[in-house]
Coordinates of C-alpha atoms in Angstrom, one line a residue:
M1 CA -0.2 0.5 -0.5
R2 CA 2.7 2.9 1.2
I3 CA 4.9 1.8 -2.3
R4 CA 1.5 2.3 -4.0
I5 CA 0.9 5.6 -2.7
M6 CA 4.9 6.3 -3.3
L7 CA 4.6 5.6 -7.2
T8 CA 1.4 7.9 -7.4
M9 CA 3.0 10.0 -5.9
I10 CA 5.7 10.7 -7.9
V11 CA 3.3 10.1 -11.0
A12 CA 2.0 13.0 -10.3
F13 CA 4.7 15.1 -9.5
L14 CA 5.8 14.1 -12.9
L15 CA 2.6 14.7 -14.3
C16 CA 2.6 18.9 -13.1
L17 CA 6.5 19.2 -13.7
S18 CA 5.4 17.5 -17.6
V19 CA 2.8 20.9 -17.5
G20 CA 4.8 23.1 -15.3
E21 CA 8.3 23.0 -18.0
A22 CA 5.0 23.5 -21.4
T23 CA 4.1 26.3 -19.4
V24 CA 7.5 27.7 -19.2
Q25 CA 8.3 26.8 -22.5
K26 CA 4.8 28.3 -24.1
K27 CA 5.5 31.3 -22.8
K28 CA 9.2 31.4 -23.9
T29 CA 8.4 30.7 -27.8
P30 CA 5.8 33.3 -28.6
D31 CA 5.1 32.6 -32.3
P32 CA 7.5 34.6 -34.2
L33 CA 6.0 38.1 -36.5
K34 CA 5.9 37.0 -39.6
I35 CA 7.0 40.7 -41.7
S36 CA 6.5 40.8 -45.5
T37 CA 8.9 43.6 -46.3
Q38 CA 8.9 45.5 -49.5
Q39 CA 12.6 47.9 -50.6
R40 CA 14.3 48.9 -54.0
I41 CA 17.9 47.7 -54.5
P42 CA 20.2 49.1 -57.5
S43 CA 19.9 46.8 -60.5
D44 CA 23.3 45.7 -61.5
F45 CA 21.9 44.4 -64.9
I46 CA 20.6 47.4 -65.9
P47 CA 22.8 50.4 -65.1
G48 CA 20.7 53.5 -62.6
S49 CA 17.4 51.1 -62.6
F50 CA 16.2 49.4 -58.9
F51 CA 14.5 46.4 -59.0
V52 CA 11.9 45.7 -56.6
S53 CA 12.3 43.1 -53.9
N54 CA 10.9 41.1 -51.1
R55 CA 11.8 39.7 -48.0
I56 CA 9.8 37.5 -45.6
E57 CA 11.3 37.8 -42.3
N58 CA 10.8 36.6 -38.8
W59 CA 10.6 39.1 -36.0
K60 CA 10.4 37.9 -32.3
P61 CA 7.8 39.7 -30.9
N62 CA 10.1 40.6 -27.5
E63 CA 12.4 42.2 -30.5
T64 CA 10.1 44.5 -32.1
A65 CA 8.5 47.6 -31.4
I66 CA 6.1 50.3 -33.7
I67 CA 6.3 54.0 -33.5
I68 CA 3.4 56.0 -33.7
C69 CA 5.0 59.8 -35.2
D70 CA 3.0 63.0 -34.8
M71 CA -0.9 61.5 -34.7
W72 CA -1.9 64.4 -33.2
D73 CA -6.1 65.7 -32.3
K74 CA -5.0 68.5 -34.2
H75 CA -3.5 69.5 -36.8
W76 CA -2.7 73.1 -38.3
C77 CA -3.6 71.8 -42.0
K78 CA -7.4 70.9 -41.9
G79 CA -6.8 68.2 -44.2
A80 CA -3.9 66.7 -42.4
T81 CA -6.3 66.2 -39.5
A82 CA -8.7 64.7 -41.3
R83 CA -7.0 62.4 -42.8
V84 CA -5.4 61.8 -39.1
A85 CA -9.0 60.9 -38.1
E86 CA -9.7 58.8 -40.8
M87 CA -6.4 56.3 -40.7
A88 CA -6.4 56.2 -36.5
P89 CA -9.1 53.8 -36.1
A90 CA -7.2 51.5 -38.1
L91 CA -3.9 52.1 -36.5
N92 CA -5.4 51.8 -33.6
E93 CA -6.7 48.0 -34.3
V94 CA -2.8 47.5 -35.4
L95 CA -1.9 48.3 -31.9
I96 CA -3.7 46.2 -30.4
L97 CA -3.3 43.0 -32.6
A98 CA 0.5 44.0 -32.0
R99 CA 0.1 44.4 -28.5
E100 CA -1.4 41.1 -28.0
K101 CA 1.7 39.3 -30.2
G102 CA 4.0 40.7 -27.4
V103 CA 4.9 44.3 -29.3
T104 CA 6.0 47.7 -27.7
I105 CA 4.4 50.0 -28.9
V106 CA 6.2 53.5 -28.2
H107 CA 3.6 57.0 -29.1
A108 CA 5.3 60.3 -29.9
P109 CA 3.6 62.9 -30.3
S110 CA 6.2 65.7 -30.6
D111 CA 5.8 68.1 -28.0
C112 CA 3.2 66.8 -26.0
M113 CA 5.3 65.7 -23.2
D114 CA 4.1 68.0 -20.0
Y115 CA 0.3 66.7 -21.5
Y116 CA 1.8 63.0 -19.9
K117 CA 4.9 63.6 -17.8
D118 CA 1.9 61.8 -15.0
Y119 CA 1.0 58.9 -16.9
P120 CA 3.1 55.4 -16.2
G121 CA 4.6 55.1 -19.9
R122 CA 6.2 58.6 -19.9
K123 CA 7.6 58.1 -15.9
K124 CA 9.0 54.2 -17.6
I125 CA 11.1 55.7 -20.3
A126 CA 11.7 59.2 -19.2
G127 CA 15.2 59.6 -17.8
Y128 CA 16.7 56.9 -20.4
K129 CA 19.9 58.4 -21.9
D130 CA 23.1 57.0 -23.6
K131 CA 26.2 59.8 -25.3
K132 CA 26.5 57.8 -28.2
I133 CA 22.6 56.9 -28.7
S134 CA 21.8 60.7 -28.7
E135 CA 24.4 62.1 -31.7
L136 CA 22.8 59.5 -33.4
A137 CA 19.6 60.7 -32.8
N138 CA 18.9 63.2 -35.8
G139 CA 17.0 63.9 -39.0
E140 CA 20.0 64.6 -41.6
K141 CA 20.1 62.8 -44.9
L142 CA 21.9 59.1 -44.8
P143 CA 25.2 58.4 -46.9
A144 CA 22.4 56.8 -49.6
E145 CA 20.2 60.0 -50.4
E146 CA 23.1 62.3 -50.8
N147 CA 22.3 62.5 -54.7
A148 CA 18.7 61.7 -54.6
A149 CA 15.8 64.2 -55.7
W150 CA 13.8 64.9 -53.5
P151 CA 10.1 63.7 -54.6
V152 CA 8.1 66.7 -54.1
D153 CA 8.2 70.2 -53.4
Q154 CA 6.6 71.2 -50.0
S155 CA 8.6 74.5 -49.6
D156 CA 5.4 75.5 -49.2
E157 CA 4.6 74.1 -46.2
G158 CA 2.8 71.2 -47.7
C159 CA -0.8 72.3 -47.2
D160 CA -3.6 70.7 -49.9
D161 CA -6.8 72.7 -48.6
D162 CA -7.4 75.7 -50.8
P163 CA -7.6 78.2 -49.7
S164 CA -4.1 77.6 -47.6
C165 CA -4.5 76.7 -43.7
Q166 CA -2.3 79.2 -42.0
N167 CA 0.4 77.3 -40.0
H168 CA 0.5 77.4 -35.6
R169 CA 0.4 75.1 -32.9
A170 CA -2.7 73.5 -33.0
W171 CA -2.0 69.8 -31.3
T172 CA -2.1 69.2 -27.0
K173 CA -1.9 66.0 -27.0
Q174 CA -3.0 62.5 -29.5
I175 CA -5.4 61.6 -31.2
D176 CA -7.7 59.8 -28.7
A177 CA -8.8 57.5 -30.9
L178 CA -5.3 55.7 -30.4
T179 CA -5.9 54.0 -26.8
I180 CA -2.4 53.9 -24.7
Q181 CA -2.5 51.0 -22.8
E182 CA -0.2 50.9 -19.3
N183 CA 2.5 49.2 -20.4
D184 CA 2.9 51.6 -23.4
L185 CA 5.6 54.1 -24.2
I186 CA 5.6 58.0 -24.3
S187 CA 8.5 59.8 -25.6
D188 CA 9.7 62.5 -28.4
S189 CA 13.2 61.9 -27.8
G190 CA 15.0 59.9 -29.9
S191 CA 17.8 59.7 -27.2
E192 CA 15.5 58.3 -25.2
I193 CA 14.1 55.8 -26.9
G194 CA 16.5 54.6 -28.7
T195 CA 19.0 53.9 -25.2
Y196 CA 15.2 51.9 -24.3
F197 CA 15.8 49.5 -27.5
K198 CA 19.6 49.1 -27.1
K199 CA 19.1 47.9 -23.1
K200 CA 15.8 46.4 -23.8
G201 CA 17.5 44.1 -26.6
I202 CA 14.8 45.3 -29.4
K203 CA 16.2 45.5 -32.6
N204 CA 12.6 45.3 -35.1
V205 CA 11.1 49.0 -35.2
I206 CA 8.0 49.9 -37.4
L207 CA 7.0 53.4 -38.0
A208 CA 3.8 54.3 -38.8
G209 CA 1.6 58.2 -38.1
V210 CA 2.9 61.1 -40.1
H211 CA 3.9 63.1 -42.3
T212 CA 6.4 60.8 -44.4
N213 CA 8.3 63.7 -45.9
M214 CA 8.9 65.4 -42.9
C215 CA 8.4 64.3 -39.0
V216 CA 8.5 60.0 -40.3
I217 CA 11.6 60.2 -42.2
G218 CA 13.1 63.6 -40.1
R219 CA 12.9 63.5 -36.4
S220 CA 15.2 62.1 -33.9
F221 CA 13.0 59.1 -33.4
G222 CA 11.9 58.5 -37.4
L223 CA 13.3 56.4 -40.0
R224 CA 17.0 58.2 -40.2
A225 CA 17.6 58.1 -37.1
M226 CA 16.9 54.7 -36.0
K227 CA 18.4 53.0 -39.1
K228 CA 21.6 55.4 -37.9
M229 CA 21.5 53.7 -34.7
G230 CA 21.1 49.8 -36.2
M231 CA 17.9 49.2 -36.0
N232 CA 15.9 46.8 -38.4
V233 CA 13.4 50.0 -38.9
V234 CA 10.5 49.7 -41.6
L235 CA 8.3 51.9 -42.6
M236 CA 4.2 50.6 -42.5
R237 CA 3.6 52.9 -45.9
D238 CA -0.4 52.5 -45.9
M239 CA -0.8 53.5 -42.1
T240 CA 0.6 56.9 -43.1
D241 CA 0.7 60.2 -44.8
L242 CA 2.5 63.2 -46.7
M243 CA 2.4 67.1 -46.3
Y244 CA 1.9 68.0 -50.1
N245 CA -0.1 70.5 -52.1
H246 CA -0.9 69.2 -55.6
R247 CA -0.6 72.6 -57.1
R248 CA 3.3 72.1 -56.8
A249 CA 6.3 69.7 -58.8
P250 CA 5.0 67.1 -59.4
K251 CA 2.0 68.4 -59.6
V252 CA -0.1 65.4 -59.0
D253 CA -3.0 63.5 -56.6
H254 CA -1.5 63.9 -52.8
F255 CA -1.9 60.4 -52.8
S256 CA 0.1 60.4 -56.3
G257 CA 2.6 62.9 -53.9
L258 CA 2.6 59.7 -51.3
D259 CA 3.4 57.2 -53.0
L260 CA 6.3 58.6 -54.5
M261 CA 7.6 59.5 -51.5
V262 CA 7.3 56.2 -49.9
E263 CA 9.3 55.3 -53.3
Y264 CA 12.3 57.2 -52.5
I265 CA 11.9 55.7 -48.7
E266 CA 12.5 52.1 -49.8
K267 CA 15.6 53.2 -52.9
Y268 CA 17.3 55.3 -50.2
V269 CA 15.8 54.6 -46.6
C270 CA 14.8 51.3 -45.1
P271 CA 12.1 48.9 -46.9
T272 CA 8.3 49.4 -46.2
I273 CA 5.6 46.6 -44.8
V274 CA 1.9 47.3 -44.7
S275 CA -0.8 46.7 -41.9
S276 CA -1.6 43.3 -43.5
D277 CA 1.0 41.7 -41.6
F278 CA -0.6 42.1 -38.2
T279 CA -4.2 42.0 -39.4
G280 CA -4.6 39.6 -42.2
K281 CA -6.9 42.0 -43.9
K282 CA -6.6 44.1 -47.2
Q283 CA -4.0 47.3 -46.3
F284 CA -5.9 50.8 -45.3
C285 CA -6.8 53.2 -48.2
F286 CA -8.0 56.9 -47.5
Q287 CA -11.7 57.5 -48.7
G288 CA -10.4 60.2 -50.8
D289 CA -8.3 58.3 -52.6
K290 CA -10.3 57.6 -55.8
R291 CA -7.1 57.1 -58.5
P292 CA -7.2 53.5 -60.3
R293 CA -5.4 50.6 -58.3
I294 CA -3.3 48.3 -60.2
A295 CA -2.0 45.3 -59.1
F296 CA 1.6 43.9 -60.6
V297 CA 1.3 40.2 -59.9
T298 CA 5.3 39.2 -60.9
A299 CA 7.6 36.5 -60.2
E300 CA 10.2 35.3 -62.8
S301 CA 13.9 35.1 -63.1
E302 CA 14.6 36.1 -66.5
Y303 CA 13.3 39.3 -68.5
H304 CA 13.9 41.3 -65.2
A305 CA 9.9 42.1 -64.7
N306 CA 10.9 43.3 -61.3
V307 CA 12.5 46.2 -62.7
R308 CA 11.3 47.0 -66.3
L309 CA 7.6 47.0 -64.5
L310 CA 9.3 48.9 -61.1
E311 CA 9.4 52.2 -63.8
F312 CA 6.3 51.7 -65.7
A313 CA 4.4 51.8 -62.3
H314 CA 6.4 55.3 -61.3
E315 CA 5.4 56.4 -64.2
L316 CA 1.9 55.4 -64.2
T317 CA 2.1 57.6 -60.5
L318 CA 3.2 60.4 -62.6
N319 CA -0.2 59.4 -64.0
N320 CA -2.4 59.0 -60.7
I321 CA -2.2 55.8 -61.2
H322 CA -1.9 54.1 -58.4
S323 CA 0.0 50.7 -57.7
D324 CA 1.0 47.7 -55.8
F325 CA 2.9 44.9 -56.3
A326 CA 2.5 41.5 -55.7
L327 CA 5.6 39.8 -55.5
G328 CA 7.8 36.5 -55.5
V329 CA 11.6 35.9 -56.0
P330 CA 13.1 36.4 -59.2
V331 CA 14.7 32.8 -59.1
M332 CA 13.3 29.4 -61.2
T333 CA 14.9 26.8 -57.9
G334 CA 15.8 27.2 -54.7
P335 CA 13.4 27.2 -51.3
G336 CA 10.5 30.0 -51.7
R337 CA 10.6 30.4 -55.4
H338 CA 6.8 28.8 -55.0
N339 CA 4.9 32.3 -52.9
L340 CA 4.2 35.3 -53.9
E341 CA 3.5 37.9 -51.3
N342 CA 1.3 40.7 -50.9
L343 CA -1.4 38.9 -52.7
Q344 CA -4.6 40.9 -50.9
I345 CA -3.6 43.9 -53.1
L346 CA -5.8 42.0 -55.6
E347 CA -9.3 43.2 -53.5
D348 CA -9.3 46.5 -54.5
A349 CA -8.0 46.2 -57.7
D350 CA -8.9 47.4 -60.8
L351 CA -6.4 46.3 -62.9
A352 CA -4.3 42.8 -62.6
V353 CA -1.1 42.9 -64.3
I354 CA 0.5 39.4 -64.7
F355 CA 4.1 38.8 -65.2
T356 CA 4.5 35.1 -63.0
R357 CA 6.9 32.0 -64.2
R358 CA 5.2 28.7 -63.6
R359 CA 4.5 29.4 -59.8
A360 CA 2.9 26.6 -57.9
L361 CA 1.1 28.5 -54.8
E362 CA -0.4 28.0 -51.2
P363 CA -4.5 27.4 -52.2
E364 CA -5.9 30.3 -50.1
K365 CA -3.6 32.4 -52.6
M366 CA -3.8 30.7 -55.3
R367 CA -8.1 31.3 -54.6
K368 CA -6.9 34.8 -54.1
I369 CA -5.6 34.9 -57.9
K370 CA -9.1 33.5 -58.8
E371 CA -11.6 34.9 -57.0
Y372 CA -10.0 38.3 -59.1
V373 CA -10.8 36.9 -62.3
A374 CA -14.3 35.6 -60.8
S375 CA -14.8 38.9 -60.2
G376 CA -15.1 40.2 -64.0
R377 CA -12.1 43.4 -63.6
P378 CA -9.9 43.8 -66.6
L379 CA -6.7 41.2 -66.6
L380 CA -3.4 42.5 -68.8
G381 CA -0.8 39.5 -69.1
I382 CA 3.1 39.9 -70.1
R383 CA 5.2 37.3 -71.5
T384 CA 5.1 34.9 -69.2
A385 CA 1.5 34.5 -68.0
S386 CA 1.2 32.3 -70.6
H387 CA 2.7 29.7 -68.1
A388 CA 2.6 31.6 -65.4
F389 CA 0.7 28.9 -62.9
D390 CA 2.0 26.0 -64.3
A391 CA 4.8 24.4 -62.5
K392 CA 5.8 21.7 -65.3
G393 CA 5.3 18.9 -62.4
N394 CA 3.3 19.0 -58.9
V395 CA 5.1 20.9 -56.1
P396 CA 4.4 19.2 -52.3
R397 CA 3.5 22.3 -50.0
E398 CA 7.0 21.2 -47.8
G399 CA 8.6 21.6 -51.1
G400 CA 10.5 24.2 -52.9
G401 CA 11.5 22.6 -55.8
V402 CA 9.4 21.2 -59.1
V403 CA 9.2 17.4 -59.3
T404 CA 6.8 14.7 -60.3
A405 CA 5.1 13.8 -57.7
Q406 CA 2.0 11.2 -56.4
E407 CA 0.2 13.0 -53.6
N408 CA -2.8 13.7 -52.6
A409 CA -4.1 17.0 -53.9
S410 CA -4.5 18.1 -50.7
D411 CA -0.7 17.9 -49.7
L412 CA 0.5 19.3 -53.4
L413 CA 0.8 23.4 -53.7
A414 CA -2.2 25.0 -56.0
Q415 CA -1.3 24.9 -59.9
W416 CA -3.8 26.6 -62.9
P417 CA -2.0 25.4 -66.0
E418 CA -5.6 26.1 -67.7
F419 CA -5.1 30.0 -67.1
D420 CA -3.2 30.5 -70.7
K421 CA -6.8 28.6 -72.3
E422 CA -9.2 29.4 -70.4
I423 CA -8.6 33.2 -69.5
L424 CA -5.9 34.2 -72.3
G425 CA -7.0 32.1 -74.7
G426 CA -3.6 31.5 -75.6
N427 CA -2.1 28.2 -76.5
Y428 CA 1.5 28.5 -76.2
T429 CA 3.5 25.8 -76.5
G430 CA 7.0 26.8 -76.0
H431 CA 9.7 29.5 -78.6
Y432 CA 11.2 29.7 -81.5
G433 CA 15.4 29.6 -81.3
H434 CA 16.5 33.1 -80.5
L435 CA 17.6 34.8 -83.6
K436 CA 20.3 38.2 -83.1
T437 CA 17.8 39.3 -85.3
G438 CA 15.2 39.5 -83.3
T439 CA 10.7 39.4 -84.1
D440 CA 9.3 41.3 -86.5
V441 CA 6.2 42.8 -85.4
K442 CA 3.4 44.2 -87.9
V443 CA 0.1 45.4 -87.2
V444 CA -2.7 43.1 -87.9
P445 CA -4.0 45.2 -91.3
G446 CA -7.5 46.6 -90.4
M447 CA -6.9 47.1 -86.5
E448 CA -4.5 50.1 -87.4
N449 CA -7.1 52.7 -85.7
H450 CA -7.1 51.0 -82.8
P451 CA -7.1 52.7 -79.3
I452 CA -4.4 49.8 -78.2
L453 CA -2.1 50.5 -80.8
K454 CA -2.2 54.9 -80.6
G455 CA 2.1 55.7 -81.4
V456 CA 2.8 52.2 -82.1
A457 CA 4.6 51.5 -85.8
S458 CA 3.2 49.7 -88.4
E459 CA 6.5 47.7 -88.3
F460 CA 8.8 47.2 -85.4
N461 CA 11.0 44.9 -84.0
S462 CA 11.4 43.5 -80.2
P463 CA 13.8 41.5 -79.3
S464 CA 11.9 39.1 -77.5
W465 CA 12.3 34.4 -79.2
L466 CA 9.1 34.4 -80.6
Y467 CA 6.7 32.4 -78.6
K468 CA 3.6 29.5 -80.6
N469 CA 0.4 30.5 -79.9
R470 CA -1.5 29.4 -83.1
P471 CA -3.7 28.2 -83.7
L472 CA -5.4 30.6 -80.5
R473 CA -8.1 28.9 -78.1
T474 CA -10.6 31.2 -78.1
G475 CA -13.3 32.7 -80.1
K476 CA -13.0 35.9 -78.4
A477 CA -9.5 37.2 -79.5
T478 CA -9.1 40.0 -81.8
I479 CA -5.3 40.0 -82.6
L480 CA -3.7 43.0 -83.0
L481 CA 0.2 42.0 -83.5
L482 CA 2.0 39.0 -85.9
G483 CA 5.3 37.8 -84.9
S484 CA 7.8 36.4 -87.6
N485 CA 10.6 35.3 -87.9
P486 CA 12.1 33.7 -90.9
G487 CA 10.9 30.1 -92.0
V488 CA 8.3 29.1 -90.1
P489 CA 4.8 31.2 -89.6
D490 CA 3.5 34.2 -88.1
E491 CA 2.2 34.2 -84.9
P492 CA -0.5 36.1 -82.6
V493 CA 2.1 38.7 -80.1
M494 CA -1.0 40.6 -78.7
W495 CA -4.7 40.1 -78.5
I496 CA -7.8 41.0 -77.0
N497 CA -9.7 37.9 -75.6
G498 CA -13.1 39.0 -75.0
K499 CA -13.6 42.7 -73.1
N500 CA -11.3 43.0 -70.2
V501 CA -9.0 40.9 -70.9
V502 CA -5.5 41.8 -73.5
Y503 CA -2.1 39.4 -73.7
T504 CA 1.0 40.1 -75.1
S505 CA 4.3 37.3 -75.5
L506 CA 5.9 40.2 -76.2
G507 CA 8.5 41.9 -73.0
H508 CA 11.9 41.1 -73.0
W509 CA 13.3 43.7 -71.4
D510 CA 15.0 45.3 -74.0
D511 CA 11.1 46.2 -75.2
W512 CA 10.7 48.8 -72.6
K513 CA 13.4 50.6 -74.8
N514 CA 11.4 51.1 -77.0
E515 CA 8.8 53.8 -78.2
S516 CA 5.7 50.9 -79.3
F517 CA 6.3 48.8 -77.1
R518 CA 6.2 51.4 -74.2
N519 CA 3.1 53.3 -76.0
L520 CA 1.1 49.6 -75.7
M521 CA 1.5 49.5 -72.0
F522 CA 0.0 52.3 -71.5
N523 CA -2.4 52.4 -74.4
T524 CA -3.6 48.9 -72.6
V525 CA -3.9 50.0 -69.4
D526 CA -6.1 52.8 -70.3
Y527 CA -7.3 50.6 -72.6
L528 CA -8.8 48.1 -69.7
L529 CA -9.0 50.6 -67.6
N530 CA -11.2 53.0 -68.9
N531 CA -13.3 50.4 -71.5
S532 CA -13.2 46.9 -70.7
H533 CA -16.6 47.2 -69.3
K534 CA -18.3 48.9 -71.6

């Protein structure tokens, strides 16, 4: 009996110990944050150009902080005040979710520290000082910005209202829509914030708030300062605004000015992210932003689409069209190849541009693409779009390479090999040889006055090797351009399938230097945005 009691006690003790260890282990290993960063990096292949890059990072929550910059209760500019009030509830949702994950929240309403002097969050950080960090806590330009052109004229302080508001101190505190919790910090000092981060082991810093071209980049706790301190700093690009008067250079819409500023930051300062990484929802958009929205979906390694589409998107921005990117890695082998990030941009897109090559995706991601197509909204396919989602063999979920596999479909990444036939109306079966003479392109007789062909030469040459697409597998095609190589039949190289789908097998990186091709691309965007539903 005594032995039985002792054994029972030992078992109970071991069970308690096991549960306790599991609890401790669970507390020690919170789920990492999956952060999808976007940055523009100088291209080695095309000097003077940048390519857009997506990087998936896993951040430890206890090493991560969000700084909220100057989200005041009132700004001297009425328009700025209204946009802060509109954005604040969406930003607060991000903060709630971030806190739950263990992220440190720093409220930084500049010039308002007296208001918060008795708050626990102010007392908690006040007094943190470090001489070296204090020297770095400034908004002076980074070396990378030395020869960079500032994207907007803000010399009039950027009020977009008419008549312009008079500059004065209108703020007393942070807007009430952003809740301050007991464990949050309150400081407008880069020295305090940077020192606290160093002492607490915080390495990853997200900046949100206003205004991107002034305080967010230039405060003592702003993007530049955090970069100088060695922080892994990013801008949450959908949770910010800028001070810009659209009547000033480059004379674009207010929100196009914001896009240009984000572009500058991604090139010369730091990467950006969107709130979707925390909320799982589509990114925030101001109600006043009525511009057409284009979703560029690209992942390929042969034609440098991540350079050329980026340049195309910049010119579209100057014409007040907003562009977002859903990106995959520009390689054809190795881990991470079968993935596209930021496909939530399709939810709000007025036009999708597909320039992707042989990718399989998680089923829920492929579903987003199919839902977009099923919505009837327009689509432009470029070059490898004809085999965008045909990986030429089954791809297991856990794998990164293309393999021939016999697993059940539930264990495989999703593909859509019928995309070419069902959506584009094409019949891609490969291509002819890589000729030094390229491909001769000509307008189909009778199509000369089609709006897509405005400003396009009746004949021009493309360095692209000719794709085999005859005969097309659609009865709804309007063929606009034919391509020819010596000794082979002419092939359709651009056509409209129905009203809202356009495909071209052109798209070599040097095609974008050709005025006719560039006109084709701009005309096609205009046609699909304005005419596809008529």
